[in-house]
Amino acid sequence: MGAAGHTSRMKRFDVVVAGAGAAGMMAALAAADAGARVALLERDAAVPSTLSVSGGLISAAGTRWQDAAGEADSPETFAADVRAKSGAEVDPVLLATVTQGAAEAVAFLADVAGLPIHLHTTSRWPGHCAMRLHATPAESGAELQALLRQAVARQPRITFRDGVTVTALRPEGVATSAGGMDGGAVVLATGGFGGAPGLVARYCPEAARAVHVGGSHADGAGIAWAAALGAELLCMGSYQGQPHVSPHLVGGVRPRFGASLPALGAVLVNRLGQRFVAEDIGPSELTAHLLAQPGGVAVEVWGEAAQQAALAGGPFRRAVELGAVVRCADLSELAARFGLPEAALAETFAAPDRFGRRRWDGPPRAPFHAAEVTGALAHTQGGVRVDANARVLRADGSAIPRLFAAGGVACGISGRGAAGYVPGNGLAQSFALGLRAGRAAAR
């Protein structure tokens, strides 16, 4: 088919969704479910996305999966947990929209998209007072993405276009690498700016040295397009730090160990063989402490029970498969494998906790499992301000006509900096706002 025919056929849509990550696929599915003809555009589906490299965990409160597990929770409790971590920095409309809408979004994933959902019960995560992390069977972002793409393929009202780059917003839709595309509404779901070093240095300078492990296309373009139309930007210094990441590439892959290890008793020691922080303060804020150590690296150490429990997480299983986790019979072998001073390491493991961990049952016991880790940037959390229907708002509170945003383009619920991020809340925002955006855009 020639370019002209391809372009003309591409223009017959009610909703155009830019970006096919978590937020984009949810928006497309929701709009199609509401009867709209949807174009879902992706720059390169083969490139790792923020969703595909995540742990695939979704925060949601008051779900039927929690009820079945006897877990008491509610959107109000969820919101209180967010405020406890981020203070009063989160826009109250956004907070209510996400904490109330996440449960509906998870139900949509199960009942409409057909995804097998369960409640994660292997470990408790910092920042959540209840078990509220939901996932697909492998607890893997790669699996969640694959299942969502299958759901998109089953929906006849969605036309998925891979290899199409959105280059600008237009009054009647978007401009793309394949020509203009008209749509009654546009949903921006192109991700944050974690992959744009200049923007990270400008807005999140303490994370400028962190390895970026999020989506390769997270260049902030969608945020810039919306800002050019007058969109208000909120909490641009907010991001998710990820301290459980290998400083090394293994076969072109950077192993990730997941954030459950501290809750399972893992400790971190620096190159001097010393602990330096309460490891369970939360993964995002832990990142800065890790980057401040000699060389910006540490060795994470855990025991056999933690090893077995952590295997429930997809990223951790993949790291084990890649050989990034080593087993050491005793402290001597541990010191030798990682070049740590054995005397200092032994003193560290004999000392009581002096950093104020929430739970301290003593250091891990031999045999040990361990990996070298560094601080990484998973994704940014600042973005455009939206209302309860994910419409993009100007500073005066007015909505930009027919423009919606979700996921990394929109402001998250993490407040400012890294300390407000709680595991699972990024996907909670992506799916809750994606659902609202898709339904509203279809109208």
Coordinates of C-alpha atoms in Angstrom, one line a residue:
M1 CA 0.0 0.0 0.0
G2 CA 1.3 3.4 -0.9
A3 CA 1.9 6.1 1.7
A4 CA -1.2 8.1 0.7
G5 CA -3.5 5.2 1.0
H6 CA -2.0 4.3 4.4
T7 CA -2.4 7.8 5.7
S8 CA -6.0 8.2 4.5
R9 CA -7.0 4.9 6.2
M10 CA -5.3 6.0 9.4
K11 CA -7.5 9.1 9.7
R12 CA -10.8 7.3 10.4
F13 CA -10.7 7.2 14.2
D14 CA -12.6 8.6 17.1
V15 CA -9.7 8.4 19.5
V16 CA -6.0 8.5 18.9
V17 CA -3.8 7.1 21.7
A18 CA -0.1 8.0 21.5
G19 CA 2.0 5.3 23.3
A20 CA 1.2 1.6 23.9
G21 CA 2.5 1.1 27.4
A22 CA 0.3 0.5 30.4
A23 CA -1.6 3.7 30.3
G24 CA -2.0 3.7 26.5
M25 CA -3.2 0.2 26.2
M26 CA -5.7 0.7 29.0
A27 CA -7.0 3.9 27.4
A28 CA -7.4 2.2 24.1
L29 CA -9.2 -0.8 25.6
A30 CA -11.5 1.5 27.6
A31 CA -12.3 3.7 24.6
A32 CA -13.0 0.7 22.4
D33 CA -15.2 -0.9 25.1
A34 CA -17.2 2.4 25.1
G35 CA -17.7 2.0 21.4
A36 CA -15.0 4.2 19.9
R37 CA -12.8 3.4 16.9
V38 CA -9.3 3.7 18.3
A39 CA -5.8 4.2 16.8
L40 CA -3.1 3.0 19.2
L41 CA 0.3 4.2 18.1
E42 CA 3.6 2.8 19.2
R43 CA 7.1 4.0 18.1
D44 CA 8.7 0.6 18.4
A45 CA 7.0 -2.3 20.1
A46 CA 10.2 -4.3 20.2
V47 CA 12.0 -1.8 22.4
P48 CA 11.7 -2.4 26.2
S49 CA 9.1 -0.2 27.8
T50 CA 8.8 1.1 31.3
L51 CA 6.0 -1.5 31.7
S52 CA 7.9 -4.5 30.3
V53 CA 10.9 -4.0 32.6
S54 CA 8.8 -3.4 35.7
G55 CA 7.7 -5.9 38.3
G56 CA 4.1 -5.6 37.0
L57 CA 2.6 -4.8 40.4
I58 CA -0.5 -2.7 40.6
S59 CA -1.7 -1.0 43.8
A60 CA -5.4 -1.1 44.3
A61 CA -7.6 -1.0 47.4
G62 CA -11.0 -2.5 48.1
T63 CA -10.8 -5.2 45.5
R64 CA -12.5 -8.6 45.4
W65 CA -9.1 -10.2 45.5
Q66 CA -8.4 -8.6 48.8
D67 CA -11.8 -9.6 50.1
A68 CA -11.1 -13.2 49.1
A69 CA -7.9 -13.1 51.0
G70 CA -9.5 -11.5 54.1
E71 CA -7.4 -8.3 53.6
A72 CA -9.3 -5.2 54.9
D73 CA -8.5 -2.2 52.8
S74 CA -10.2 0.8 51.2
P75 CA -9.5 3.7 48.8
E76 CA -9.5 6.0 51.8
T77 CA -6.8 3.9 53.6
F78 CA -4.8 3.8 50.3
A79 CA -5.0 7.6 50.1
A80 CA -3.9 8.0 53.7
D81 CA -0.9 5.8 53.0
V82 CA 0.0 8.0 50.0
R83 CA -0.3 11.2 52.1
A84 CA 1.8 9.6 54.8
K85 CA 4.7 9.2 52.3
S86 CA 4.2 12.3 50.2
G87 CA 2.7 14.8 52.6
A88 CA 0.3 17.3 51.1
E89 CA 2.1 17.6 47.8
V90 CA -0.3 15.4 45.8
D91 CA -3.2 17.2 44.0
P92 CA -6.3 16.1 46.0
V93 CA -8.3 15.5 42.8
L94 CA -5.6 13.3 41.3
L95 CA -5.2 11.4 44.6
A96 CA -8.9 10.7 44.9
T97 CA -9.1 9.7 41.2
V98 CA -6.2 7.2 41.4
T99 CA -7.0 5.7 44.8
Q100 CA -10.7 5.3 44.1
G101 CA -10.2 4.3 40.4
A102 CA -7.4 1.7 40.8
A103 CA -9.8 -1.0 42.0
E104 CA -12.1 -0.4 39.1
A105 CA -9.1 -0.5 36.7
V106 CA -7.9 -3.8 38.1
A107 CA -11.5 -5.2 37.7
F108 CA -11.6 -4.0 34.1
L109 CA -8.3 -5.7 33.4
A110 CA -9.8 -9.0 34.7
D111 CA -13.4 -8.7 33.5
V112 CA -13.1 -6.8 30.2
A113 CA -9.5 -7.4 29.1
G114 CA -9.5 -11.0 30.3
L115 CA -6.3 -10.9 32.3
P116 CA -5.7 -13.4 35.1
I117 CA -5.3 -11.2 38.2
H118 CA -4.2 -12.2 41.7
L119 CA -3.2 -10.5 45.0
H120 CA 0.5 -10.6 45.8
T121 CA 0.8 -12.0 49.3
T122 CA 4.4 -13.1 49.4
S123 CA 5.7 -10.1 51.3
R124 CA 4.7 -6.7 52.7
W125 CA 6.0 -3.7 50.9
P126 CA 7.1 -0.4 52.5
G127 CA 4.5 2.4 52.3
H128 CA 1.5 0.0 52.2
C129 CA -0.4 -0.8 55.4
A130 CA -2.3 -3.6 53.6
M131 CA -1.6 -6.2 51.0
R132 CA -2.8 -4.3 47.9
L133 CA -0.4 -5.2 45.1
H134 CA -2.1 -7.0 42.3
A135 CA -0.4 -8.8 39.4
T136 CA -0.7 -11.4 36.7
P137 CA 0.6 -15.0 37.5
A138 CA 4.3 -14.4 36.8
E139 CA 4.4 -11.1 38.6
S140 CA 6.3 -9.7 35.7
G141 CA 5.9 -6.5 33.7
A142 CA 6.9 -8.4 30.6
E143 CA 4.1 -10.8 31.1
L144 CA 1.6 -8.0 31.9
Q145 CA 2.6 -6.2 28.7
A146 CA 2.2 -9.4 26.6
L147 CA -1.2 -10.1 28.1
L148 CA -2.4 -6.5 27.4
R149 CA -1.2 -6.7 23.8
Q150 CA -3.1 -9.8 23.4
A151 CA -6.2 -8.1 24.8
V152 CA -5.6 -5.2 22.4
A153 CA -5.3 -7.6 19.4
R154 CA -8.7 -9.2 20.4
Q155 CA -10.5 -5.9 20.3
P156 CA -11.8 -5.2 16.8
R157 CA -12.3 -1.5 17.4
I158 CA -8.6 -1.0 18.1
T159 CA -6.1 -0.5 15.2
F160 CA -2.6 -1.0 16.6
R161 CA 0.1 0.8 14.6
D162 CA 3.7 -0.2 15.4
G163 CA 6.6 1.8 14.0
V164 CA 4.6 5.1 14.0
T165 CA 6.2 8.0 15.8
V166 CA 4.0 10.9 17.0
T167 CA 5.9 14.1 16.3
A168 CA 3.5 16.8 17.3
L169 CA -0.1 17.6 18.4
R170 CA -2.4 19.2 15.9
P171 CA -5.8 20.9 16.4
E172 CA -7.5 18.0 14.7
G173 CA -5.3 15.2 16.1
V174 CA -1.6 14.4 15.8
A175 CA 1.3 14.6 13.3
T176 CA 3.2 11.3 12.9
S177 CA 6.1 9.9 10.9
A178 CA 3.4 8.4 8.6
G179 CA 1.5 11.7 8.1
G180 CA -1.3 13.4 9.9
M181 CA -3.9 11.5 11.9
D182 CA -7.2 13.0 12.8
G183 CA -9.1 12.0 16.0
G184 CA -12.0 13.4 18.0
A185 CA -9.7 13.1 21.0
V186 CA -6.1 12.4 21.7
V187 CA -4.7 10.5 24.7
L188 CA -1.0 11.2 25.5
A189 CA 0.6 8.1 27.0
T190 CA 4.1 8.5 25.7
G191 CA 5.9 8.1 29.1
G192 CA 7.9 10.4 31.3
F193 CA 11.4 11.8 30.8
G194 CA 13.6 9.4 32.6
G195 CA 15.4 8.7 29.3
A196 CA 16.2 12.3 28.7
P197 CA 19.4 13.1 30.6
G198 CA 19.1 16.9 30.2
L199 CA 15.6 16.9 31.6
V200 CA 16.6 14.6 34.5
A201 CA 19.5 16.9 35.3
R202 CA 17.2 19.9 35.3
Y203 CA 14.4 18.5 37.3
C204 CA 15.8 15.6 39.3
P205 CA 19.5 16.5 39.7
E206 CA 20.1 14.0 42.6
A207 CA 19.2 11.2 40.1
A208 CA 21.5 12.5 37.3
R209 CA 24.1 9.8 38.1
A210 CA 21.6 7.0 38.3
V211 CA 21.4 4.4 35.6
H212 CA 18.1 4.7 33.7
V213 CA 16.3 1.4 33.6
G214 CA 12.9 2.5 32.4
G215 CA 11.5 2.7 28.9
S216 CA 13.9 3.6 26.1
H217 CA 11.5 6.1 24.6
A218 CA 10.8 8.0 27.8
D219 CA 12.0 11.3 26.3
G220 CA 9.4 13.7 27.8
A221 CA 8.0 14.6 24.3
G222 CA 4.4 14.2 25.4
I223 CA 4.9 16.5 28.4
A224 CA 6.5 19.1 26.1
W225 CA 3.7 19.0 23.6
A226 CA 1.1 19.5 26.3
A227 CA 3.1 22.3 27.9
A228 CA 3.3 24.1 24.6
L229 CA -0.5 24.2 24.7
G230 CA -0.4 25.7 28.2
A231 CA -0.7 22.6 30.3
E232 CA 0.3 23.1 33.9
L233 CA 3.3 20.9 35.1
L234 CA 3.3 19.5 38.6
C235 CA 6.0 17.8 40.8
M236 CA 8.5 17.6 38.1
G237 CA 11.2 16.7 40.6
S238 CA 9.4 13.4 41.5
Y239 CA 10.7 10.1 40.4
Q240 CA 11.0 6.4 41.3
G241 CA 14.4 5.4 42.3
Q242 CA 15.3 1.7 42.0
P243 CA 18.2 0.6 44.2
H244 CA 18.1 -3.2 43.5
V245 CA 19.7 -3.1 40.1
S246 CA 22.9 -4.6 38.8
P247 CA 25.6 -2.2 37.8
H248 CA 26.6 -4.7 35.1
L249 CA 25.0 -5.7 31.8
V250 CA 24.6 -9.5 31.3
G251 CA 24.1 -10.4 27.7
G252 CA 22.8 -6.9 27.0
V253 CA 20.4 -7.1 29.9
R254 CA 20.7 -5.2 33.2
P255 CA 19.4 -7.6 36.0
R256 CA 16.9 -6.2 38.5
F257 CA 16.3 -7.9 41.8
G258 CA 13.0 -6.3 42.8
A259 CA 12.1 -4.2 45.9
S260 CA 10.9 -7.0 48.1
L261 CA 14.4 -8.0 49.4
P262 CA 14.7 -5.6 52.4
A263 CA 11.3 -6.7 53.7
L264 CA 12.6 -10.2 53.6
G265 CA 15.6 -9.3 55.7
A266 CA 18.3 -8.3 53.2
V267 CA 21.0 -5.9 54.2
L268 CA 23.3 -3.7 52.1
V269 CA 27.0 -3.3 52.7
N270 CA 29.3 -0.8 51.0
R271 CA 32.8 -1.4 49.7
L272 CA 34.1 -1.0 53.2
G273 CA 32.0 -3.9 54.4
Q274 CA 29.7 -1.7 56.4
R275 CA 25.9 -1.1 56.5
F276 CA 25.0 2.5 55.8
V277 CA 21.2 2.8 56.0
A278 CA 17.9 1.3 57.1
E279 CA 17.4 -0.8 54.1
D280 CA 13.6 -0.9 54.4
I281 CA 13.0 2.8 54.3
G282 CA 11.5 2.4 50.8
P283 CA 13.2 1.6 47.5
S284 CA 12.9 5.0 45.9
E285 CA 14.5 7.1 48.7
L286 CA 17.0 4.3 49.3
T287 CA 18.5 5.0 45.8
A288 CA 20.2 8.3 46.9
H289 CA 21.8 6.6 49.9
L290 CA 23.2 3.9 47.7
L291 CA 24.5 6.3 45.1
A292 CA 26.3 8.2 47.8
Q293 CA 28.5 5.1 48.7
P294 CA 32.0 4.6 47.3
G295 CA 31.7 4.0 43.6
G296 CA 27.9 4.3 43.9
V297 CA 27.6 0.5 44.5
A298 CA 26.9 -1.9 47.3
V299 CA 26.5 -5.6 47.9
E300 CA 23.0 -6.8 48.9
V301 CA 23.0 -9.9 51.1
W302 CA 20.0 -12.1 52.0
G303 CA 19.3 -15.6 53.3
E304 CA 17.8 -18.8 51.9
A305 CA 14.3 -18.1 53.0
A306 CA 14.4 -14.7 51.4
Q307 CA 15.8 -16.2 48.2
Q308 CA 12.8 -18.6 47.9
A309 CA 10.2 -15.9 48.7
A310 CA 11.8 -13.4 46.2
L311 CA 11.5 -16.0 43.4
A312 CA 7.8 -15.1 43.2
G313 CA 8.8 -11.9 41.4
G314 CA 9.5 -12.0 37.7
P315 CA 12.5 -9.6 37.6
F316 CA 14.2 -11.5 40.4
R317 CA 13.7 -14.8 38.7
R318 CA 15.2 -13.4 35.5
A319 CA 18.2 -12.0 37.5
V320 CA 18.8 -15.5 38.9
E321 CA 18.5 -17.0 35.4
L322 CA 21.1 -14.5 34.2
G323 CA 23.5 -15.6 36.9
A324 CA 23.5 -12.2 38.7
V325 CA 22.9 -13.8 42.1
V326 CA 25.6 -15.8 43.8
R327 CA 25.5 -18.2 46.7
C328 CA 28.2 -18.1 49.4
A329 CA 28.6 -20.7 52.1
D330 CA 30.0 -18.3 54.7
L331 CA 31.2 -14.7 55.3
S332 CA 34.7 -15.6 54.1
E333 CA 33.4 -16.7 50.7
L334 CA 31.1 -13.6 50.6
A335 CA 34.0 -11.3 51.3
A336 CA 36.2 -13.0 48.7
R337 CA 33.5 -13.0 46.0
F338 CA 32.9 -9.3 46.2
G339 CA 36.3 -8.0 47.4
L340 CA 35.1 -6.9 50.8
P341 CA 37.3 -6.6 53.9
E342 CA 36.4 -9.8 55.8
A343 CA 37.1 -8.4 59.3
A344 CA 34.9 -5.3 58.7
L345 CA 32.2 -7.5 57.2
A346 CA 32.2 -9.9 60.2
E347 CA 32.0 -6.9 62.6
T348 CA 29.0 -5.5 60.6
F349 CA 27.2 -8.9 60.8
A350 CA 27.8 -9.1 64.5
A351 CA 26.5 -5.6 65.3
P352 CA 23.0 -4.7 66.3
D353 CA 20.9 -2.5 64.0
R354 CA 21.7 1.2 64.5
F355 CA 19.8 2.6 61.6
G356 CA 16.2 2.2 62.8
R357 CA 14.8 -0.5 60.6
R358 CA 11.1 -1.2 61.0
R359 CA 11.9 -4.8 61.5
W360 CA 15.2 -6.3 62.6
D361 CA 15.7 -10.0 63.2
G362 CA 19.4 -9.7 62.9
P363 CA 21.5 -10.0 59.8
P364 CA 21.0 -12.8 57.3
R365 CA 22.4 -16.2 58.2
A366 CA 24.6 -18.5 56.1
P367 CA 24.4 -19.7 53.4
F368 CA 24.1 -16.3 51.9
H369 CA 22.8 -15.1 48.5
A370 CA 24.1 -11.8 47.3
A371 CA 24.4 -9.4 44.3
E372 CA 26.2 -6.2 43.6
V373 CA 23.7 -3.4 43.2
T374 CA 23.6 0.3 42.2
G375 CA 21.0 3.1 42.2
A376 CA 18.9 3.5 39.1
L377 CA 16.1 5.7 37.8
A378 CA 13.0 3.6 36.9
H379 CA 10.7 6.4 35.8
T380 CA 9.8 10.0 36.5
Q381 CA 6.6 10.9 38.3
G382 CA 6.1 14.6 37.5
G383 CA 4.0 15.6 34.5
V384 CA 0.9 17.5 33.4
R385 CA -2.0 18.3 35.7
V386 CA -5.2 16.4 34.9
D387 CA -8.7 16.3 36.3
A388 CA -10.8 13.4 37.4
N389 CA -11.5 12.4 33.7
A390 CA -7.7 12.7 32.8
R391 CA -8.3 15.9 30.8
V392 CA -5.2 18.0 30.6
L393 CA -5.5 21.2 32.5
R394 CA -4.0 24.7 32.2
A395 CA -2.8 26.6 35.2
D396 CA -6.1 28.4 35.5
G397 CA -7.9 25.1 35.8
S398 CA -9.5 25.1 32.3
A399 CA -9.2 22.0 30.2
I400 CA -7.4 21.9 26.9
P401 CA -10.0 20.7 24.4
R402 CA -10.0 17.0 23.5
L403 CA -6.6 16.3 25.1
F404 CA -6.1 13.6 27.8
A405 CA -3.1 12.2 29.5
A406 CA -2.2 9.2 31.6
G407 CA 0.9 7.3 32.8
G408 CA 4.3 9.1 32.7
V409 CA 3.0 12.1 30.8
A410 CA 0.6 12.9 33.7
C411 CA 1.6 13.9 37.2
G412 CA 1.8 10.9 39.6
I413 CA 0.8 10.5 43.2
S414 CA 4.4 10.6 44.6
G415 CA 4.6 14.3 45.6
R416 CA 8.1 15.7 45.2
G417 CA 11.5 14.0 45.0
A418 CA 12.0 10.3 45.5
A419 CA 10.7 9.7 49.0
G420 CA 7.0 9.8 48.1
Y421 CA 7.1 6.9 45.6
V422 CA 5.6 3.6 46.8
P423 CA 5.9 0.3 44.8
G424 CA 2.9 -0.3 42.6
N425 CA 1.6 3.3 42.7
G426 CA 3.0 4.1 39.2
L427 CA 0.9 1.4 37.6
A428 CA -2.0 2.3 39.8
Q429 CA -1.9 5.8 38.2
S430 CA -1.3 4.5 34.7
F431 CA -4.3 2.2 34.8
A432 CA -6.7 4.4 36.8
L433 CA -6.1 7.4 34.6
G434 CA -5.9 5.3 31.5
L435 CA -9.3 3.9 32.2
R436 CA -10.8 7.4 32.8
A437 CA -9.0 8.9 29.8
G438 CA -10.2 6.2 27.4
R439 CA -13.8 6.5 28.6
A440 CA -13.9 10.3 28.5
A441 CA -12.2 10.5 25.2
A442 CA -14.7 8.1 23.7
R443 CA -17.5 10.5 24.8

